[in-house]
Coordinates of C-alpha atoms and ligand atoms in Angstrom, one line a residue:
X391 CA -36.6 -66.4 19.8
X392 CA -40.1 -65.3 19.0
X393 CA -42.9 -66.8 20.5
X394 CA -45.3 -69.3 18.9
X395 CA -48.4 -67.5 18.7
X396 CA -51.1 -70.5 19.2
X397 CA -54.2 -69.9 17.2
X398 CA -57.4 -71.4 18.7
X399 CA -59.0 -70.2 15.5
X400 CA -57.0 -72.5 13.4
X401 CA -57.1 -75.5 15.4
X402 CA -60.8 -75.1 16.0
X403 CA -61.3 -75.1 12.5
X404 CA -59.3 -78.2 11.8
X405 CA -61.5 -80.2 14.7
X406 CA -64.6 -78.8 13.2
X407 CA -63.7 -80.1 9.7
X408 CA -62.9 -83.6 11.4
X409 CA -66.2 -83.5 13.4
X410 CA -68.3 -82.5 10.3
X411 CA -66.9 -85.5 8.4
X412 CA -67.8 -87.7 11.2
X413 CA -71.2 -86.3 11.5
X414 CA -72.0 -87.0 7.7
X415 CA -70.6 -90.6 8.0
X416 CA -73.2 -91.0 10.9
X417 CA -76.1 -89.2 8.8
X418 CA -75.3 -92.0 6.2
X419 CA -75.7 -94.5 8.9
X420 CA -79.1 -92.8 9.9
X421 CA -78.0 -91.1 12.9
X422 CA -78.1 -87.5 13.4
X423 CA -76.6 -86.0 16.5
X424 CA -78.8 -83.4 18.1
X425 CA -78.2 -80.8 20.9
X426 CA -81.0 -78.6 22.7
X427 CA -79.8 -75.3 24.2
X428 CA -81.9 -73.5 26.9
X429 CA -81.4 -70.0 27.8
X430 CA -83.3 -68.3 30.8
X431 CA -83.3 -64.4 30.4
X432 CA -81.7 -61.5 28.4
X433 CA -77.9 -61.6 29.5
X434 CA -76.2 -60.1 26.4
X435 CA -73.1 -62.3 26.6
X436 CA -75.3 -65.4 27.1
X437 CA -77.2 -64.5 24.0
X438 CA -74.1 -64.4 21.6
X439 CA -72.8 -67.6 22.9
X440 CA -76.0 -69.5 22.4
X441 CA -76.2 -67.9 18.9
X442 CA -72.9 -69.2 18.0
X443 CA -73.7 -72.6 19.5
X444 CA -76.6 -72.9 17.0
X445 CA -74.5 -71.8 14.2
X446 CA -71.6 -74.3 15.0
X447 CA -74.3 -76.9 15.0
X448 CA -75.6 -75.8 11.5
X449 CA -71.9 -75.8 10.3
X450 CA -71.5 -79.4 11.3
X451 CA -74.8 -81.0 10.5
X452 CA -75.7 -81.3 13.8
X453 CA -79.5 -81.1 14.7
X454 CA -80.2 -78.3 17.1
X455 CA -82.9 -76.2 18.9
X456 CA -82.4 -73.1 21.0
X457 CA -85.3 -72.7 23.7
X458 CA -85.4 -69.3 24.7
X459 CA -87.5 -68.7 27.9
X460 CA -88.3 -65.2 29.7
X461 CA -86.2 -64.0 32.9
X462 CA -89.3 -64.8 35.3
X463 CA -89.6 -68.5 34.3
X464 CA -90.2 -70.7 37.4
X465 CA -87.8 -73.1 38.4
X466 CA -90.3 -76.1 38.2
X467 CA -91.0 -75.1 34.6
X468 CA -87.3 -75.2 33.7
X469 CA -86.7 -78.6 35.5
X470 CA -90.1 -80.0 33.7
X471 CA -88.5 -78.9 30.2
X472 CA -85.1 -80.7 31.1
X473 CA -87.4 -83.8 32.1
X474 CA -89.0 -83.6 28.6
X475 CA -85.6 -83.4 26.7
X476 CA -84.1 -86.2 29.1
X477 CA -86.7 -88.3 27.5
X478 CA -86.4 -87.2 23.9
X479 CA -84.4 -89.5 21.8
X480 CA -83.7 -86.9 19.3
X481 CA -81.6 -84.9 21.5
X482 CA -78.2 -86.4 22.7
X483 CA -77.1 -83.2 24.3
X484 CA -78.7 -80.9 26.5
X485 CA -77.1 -77.5 27.6
X486 CA -78.7 -75.1 29.8
X487 CA -76.8 -71.6 29.6
X488 CA -75.3 -70.0 32.7
X489 CA -75.8 -67.9 34.5
X490 CA -79.4 -68.3 35.4
X491 CA -81.6 -65.9 37.0
X492 CA -81.0 -65.5 40.9
X493 CA -84.3 -67.4 41.8
X494 CA -83.4 -70.6 40.1
X495 CA -81.1 -72.9 41.7
X496 CA -78.0 -73.8 39.4
X497 CA -77.1 -76.8 41.5
X498 CA -80.7 -78.3 41.1
X499 CA -80.7 -77.6 37.3
X500 CA -77.5 -79.1 36.7
X501 CA -78.4 -82.0 38.8
X502 CA -81.7 -82.4 36.7
X503 CA -79.6 -83.3 33.4
X504 CA -79.5 -86.8 32.4
X505 CA -75.6 -87.3 32.9
X506 CA -75.5 -89.1 29.4
X507 CA -76.7 -85.9 28.0
X508 CA -74.7 -83.4 30.0
X509 CA -72.4 -82.4 27.2
X510 CA -71.2 -79.5 29.5
X511 CA -69.6 -81.9 31.8
X512 CA -71.0 -79.8 34.8
X513 CA -73.2 -82.7 36.3
X514 CA -71.5 -84.3 39.6
X515 CA -71.6 -87.7 38.0
X516 CA -69.4 -86.5 35.0
X517 CA -67.3 -84.6 37.3
X518 CA -66.6 -87.7 39.4
X519 CA -66.0 -89.6 36.1
X520 CA -63.6 -87.0 35.0
X521 CA -61.6 -87.2 38.2
X522 CA -61.2 -91.2 38.3
X523 CA -60.6 -90.6 34.4
X524 CA -63.6 -92.7 33.0
X525 CA -63.7 -92.9 29.4
X526 CA -67.5 -92.2 29.1
X527 CA -67.2 -88.8 30.8
X528 CA -68.0 -85.5 29.1
X529 CA -65.2 -83.2 29.7
X530 CA -66.1 -79.6 30.5
X531 CA -65.7 -77.7 27.3
X532 CA -63.0 -74.8 28.0
X533 CA -60.5 -76.9 29.9
X534 CA -61.0 -79.9 27.3
X535 CA -60.2 -77.2 24.6
X536 CA -57.0 -76.2 26.4
X537 CA -55.9 -79.8 26.6
X538 CA -56.6 -79.9 22.7
X539 CA -54.8 -76.7 22.2
X540 CA -51.8 -77.9 24.0
X541 CA -51.6 -81.3 22.2
X542 CA -52.4 -79.8 18.8
X543 CA -49.6 -77.1 19.0
X544 CA -47.1 -79.4 20.0
X545 CA -46.7 -78.6 23.6
X546 CA -47.4 -82.0 25.4
X547 CA -47.8 -81.4 29.0
X548 CA -46.4 -84.9 29.8
X549 CA -44.1 -84.4 32.7
X550 CA -44.4 -80.8 32.7
X551 CA -45.1 -78.6 35.4
X552 CA -48.4 -76.8 35.2
X553 CA -49.4 -74.1 37.2
X554 CA -53.2 -73.3 37.1
X555 CA -54.2 -69.9 38.1
X556 CA -57.7 -69.9 39.4
X557 CA -60.1 -72.6 41.1
X558 CA -63.3 -72.3 39.5
X559 CA -65.8 -75.3 38.7
X560 CA -65.7 -74.3 35.1
X561 CA -62.0 -74.1 34.3
X562 CA -59.7 -74.1 37.4
X563 CA -60.7 -77.4 39.1
X564 CA -61.2 -79.5 35.9
X565 CA -58.3 -78.5 34.0
X566 CA -56.3 -79.7 37.3
X567 CA -58.0 -83.0 37.0
X568 CA -57.7 -83.3 33.1
X569 CA -53.9 -82.7 33.1
X570 CA -53.2 -84.7 36.2
X571 CA -54.7 -88.0 34.5
X572 CA -52.3 -90.8 33.7
X573 CA -53.1 -90.7 30.0
X574 CA -52.0 -89.3 26.6
X575 CA -52.6 -85.5 26.7
X576 CA -51.8 -85.4 30.5
X577 CA -49.4 -87.0 32.8
X578 CA -48.6 -83.4 34.1
X579 CA -47.4 -82.3 37.8
X580 CA -50.2 -79.7 38.4
X581 CA -50.2 -76.8 41.2
X582 CA -53.3 -74.7 41.5
X583 CA -53.0 -71.3 42.8
X584 CA -55.7 -69.0 43.7
X585 CA -56.6 -65.4 45.1
X586 CA -55.5 -66.6 48.7
X587 CA -52.1 -68.2 47.7
X588 CA -49.2 -66.6 49.4
X589 CA -46.1 -65.8 47.1
X590 CA -47.7 -66.5 43.8
X591 CA -44.9 -65.5 41.8
X592 CA -42.7 -68.2 43.3
X593 CA -44.9 -70.8 41.7
X594 CA -45.4 -69.1 38.2
X595 CA -41.5 -68.6 38.2
X596 CA -41.4 -72.3 38.2
X597 CA -44.0 -73.3 35.7
X598 CA -43.5 -75.0 32.2
X599 CA -46.8 -74.3 31.4
X600 CA -49.3 -71.7 33.0
X601 CA -53.1 -72.0 32.6
X602 CA -54.4 -68.4 33.4
X603 CA -58.2 -68.5 34.5
X604 CA -58.7 -66.1 37.5
X605 CA -60.7 -63.3 35.6
X606 CA -58.3 -60.5 36.4
X607 CA -57.3 -58.4 33.2
X608 CA -53.6 -58.6 32.3
X609 CA -52.7 -60.1 35.6
X610 CA -49.7 -62.2 34.7
X611 CA -46.7 -60.1 33.7
X612 CA -43.4 -60.9 32.0
X613 CA -41.5 -60.9 35.3
X614 CA -43.6 -63.5 36.9
X615 CA -42.7 -66.3 34.2
X616 CA -39.3 -68.0 33.3
X617 CA -38.2 -68.4 29.7
X618 CA -39.6 -70.7 27.7
X619 CA -42.8 -70.9 29.3
X620 CA -46.1 -72.0 27.5
X621 CA -49.1 -69.8 28.3
X622 CA -52.9 -70.7 27.9
X623 CA -54.8 -67.6 28.6
X624 CA -58.3 -68.5 29.3
X625 CA -59.4 -64.8 30.6
X626 CA -62.1 -63.1 28.7
X627 CA -62.2 -59.5 30.3
X628 CA -63.8 -56.3 28.5
X629 CA -61.9 -53.4 29.5
X630 CA -62.7 -49.9 28.6
X631 CA -60.5 -48.3 25.8
X632 CA -61.7 -44.8 24.3
X633 CA -59.5 -45.7 21.1
X634 CA -61.4 -49.0 20.6
X635 CA -64.5 -49.6 18.5
X636 CA -67.6 -49.6 21.0
X637 CA -65.3 -48.0 23.8
X638 CA -63.9 -51.2 25.0
X639 CA -61.8 -54.3 24.2
X640 CA -61.2 -57.9 25.2
X641 CA -58.0 -58.8 27.0
X642 CA -57.1 -61.8 28.8
X643 CA -55.6 -62.6 32.3
X644 CA -52.0 -62.2 30.8
X645 CA -50.2 -59.3 30.0
X646 CA -49.5 -60.5 26.3
X647 CA -47.0 -57.9 25.4
X648 CA -44.6 -58.3 28.4
X649 CA -45.0 -62.3 28.7
X650 CA -44.5 -63.1 25.0
X651 CA -40.9 -61.5 25.1
X652 CA -40.3 -64.8 27.4
X653 CA -42.7 -67.3 26.2
X654 CA -42.1 -70.3 23.8
X655 CA -45.7 -70.2 22.9
X656 CA -48.9 -68.0 24.0
X657 CA -52.4 -68.0 23.2
X658 CA -53.6 -64.5 22.2
X659 CA -57.1 -63.1 23.6
X660 CA -59.4 -63.2 21.5
X661 CA -58.9 -65.9 19.0
X662 CA -56.8 -68.5 21.5
X663 CA -58.8 -70.5 24.0
X664 CA -62.2 -68.8 23.1
X665 CA -62.9 -70.6 19.9
X666 CA -62.0 -74.1 21.3
X667 CA -65.0 -73.9 23.7
X668 CA -67.9 -74.2 21.5
X669 CA -65.8 -76.7 19.3
X670 CA -65.6 -79.2 22.2
X671 CA -69.3 -78.7 23.1
X672 CA -69.6 -80.0 19.4
X673 CA -67.2 -82.7 20.3
X674 CA -69.1 -83.8 23.3
X675 CA -72.4 -84.0 21.2
X676 CA -71.1 -86.0 18.6
X677 CA -69.6 -88.5 21.4
X678 CA -73.0 -88.5 23.0
X679 CA -74.7 -89.4 19.9
X680 CA -72.1 -92.2 19.4
X681 CA -72.8 -93.7 22.7
X682 CA -76.5 -93.4 22.4
X683 CA -76.6 -95.2 19.1
X684 CA -73.6 -97.7 19.8
X685 CA -72.0 -96.1 16.9
X686 CA -68.5 -97.7 16.0
X687 CA -67.9 -96.2 12.6
Ligands
GUN1389 N1 -71.8 -69.7 30.5 C1 -70.5 -69.4 30.4 N2 -69.8 -70.5 29.7 C2 -70.5 -71.5 29.8 C3 -70.5 -72.9 29.6 O1 -69.5 -73.6 29.4 N3 -71.7 -73.6 29.5 C4 -72.8 -73.2 30.0 N4 -73.9 -73.9 30.1 N5 -73.0 -72.0 30.3 C5 -71.7 -71.0 30.3

């Protein structure tokens, strides 16, 4: 049977419609959620992401501000700016776009953001809350998006064996914790594999669901998965292709053509997990505003 191609674009669209309704109800009640995005330097991919974040806020009626700082900004200046927004009640969420220039400590910066405004879910307080399953934590956007995609595409991870490929702080570790929770949308048995895992194929062949997030183009092949597997491809790799527009194209960590022959469901790249990340950022910003204003509507 042909694999279900899970459209992140469609799922993201319906979540954004729900959020837009919610924001308009909040606004009628005198509350406007606010997000400030801070970017340091000229990284081209980061510039695109930051622009998309601003556009998503505008679409949903969220108040947003983008602060663009030069690459030679001092760490102390950035920390002082974070302090300013921590104290500014107009903003419910603060996001500092990563990566930062080398002379600025990412750890220091992430620690400085008020955990109650950390809509990226990267502050150690939120990481800890995620691990214990606290209701008021902000889940990191990409893994949260993977969980939503599974649920909204009819692929509940409950009782399933999920194999996660990759152990990053942004995707691999958090998705492992999220799907492990004793909670709706989770309750999975989770195995995490990485670059030092021996006989990785033995794990992937036993997986009901695979979350591929290792950053290796087309890594997962059809002979590494079982029939009926569900695939979430988090990879975003630019590879050169003289036949493509601009001489390169985007591929995931999954060899889509060979894996789709065996999969029950699979996300494409682009248009799969990608569109979910900013949508979950919007969800976290709305959640922050609800908490800050004790909104029960
Ligand atoms: N850079 C790449 N992905 C992300 C993200 O999810 N949040 C932030 N702040 N920076 C990123």
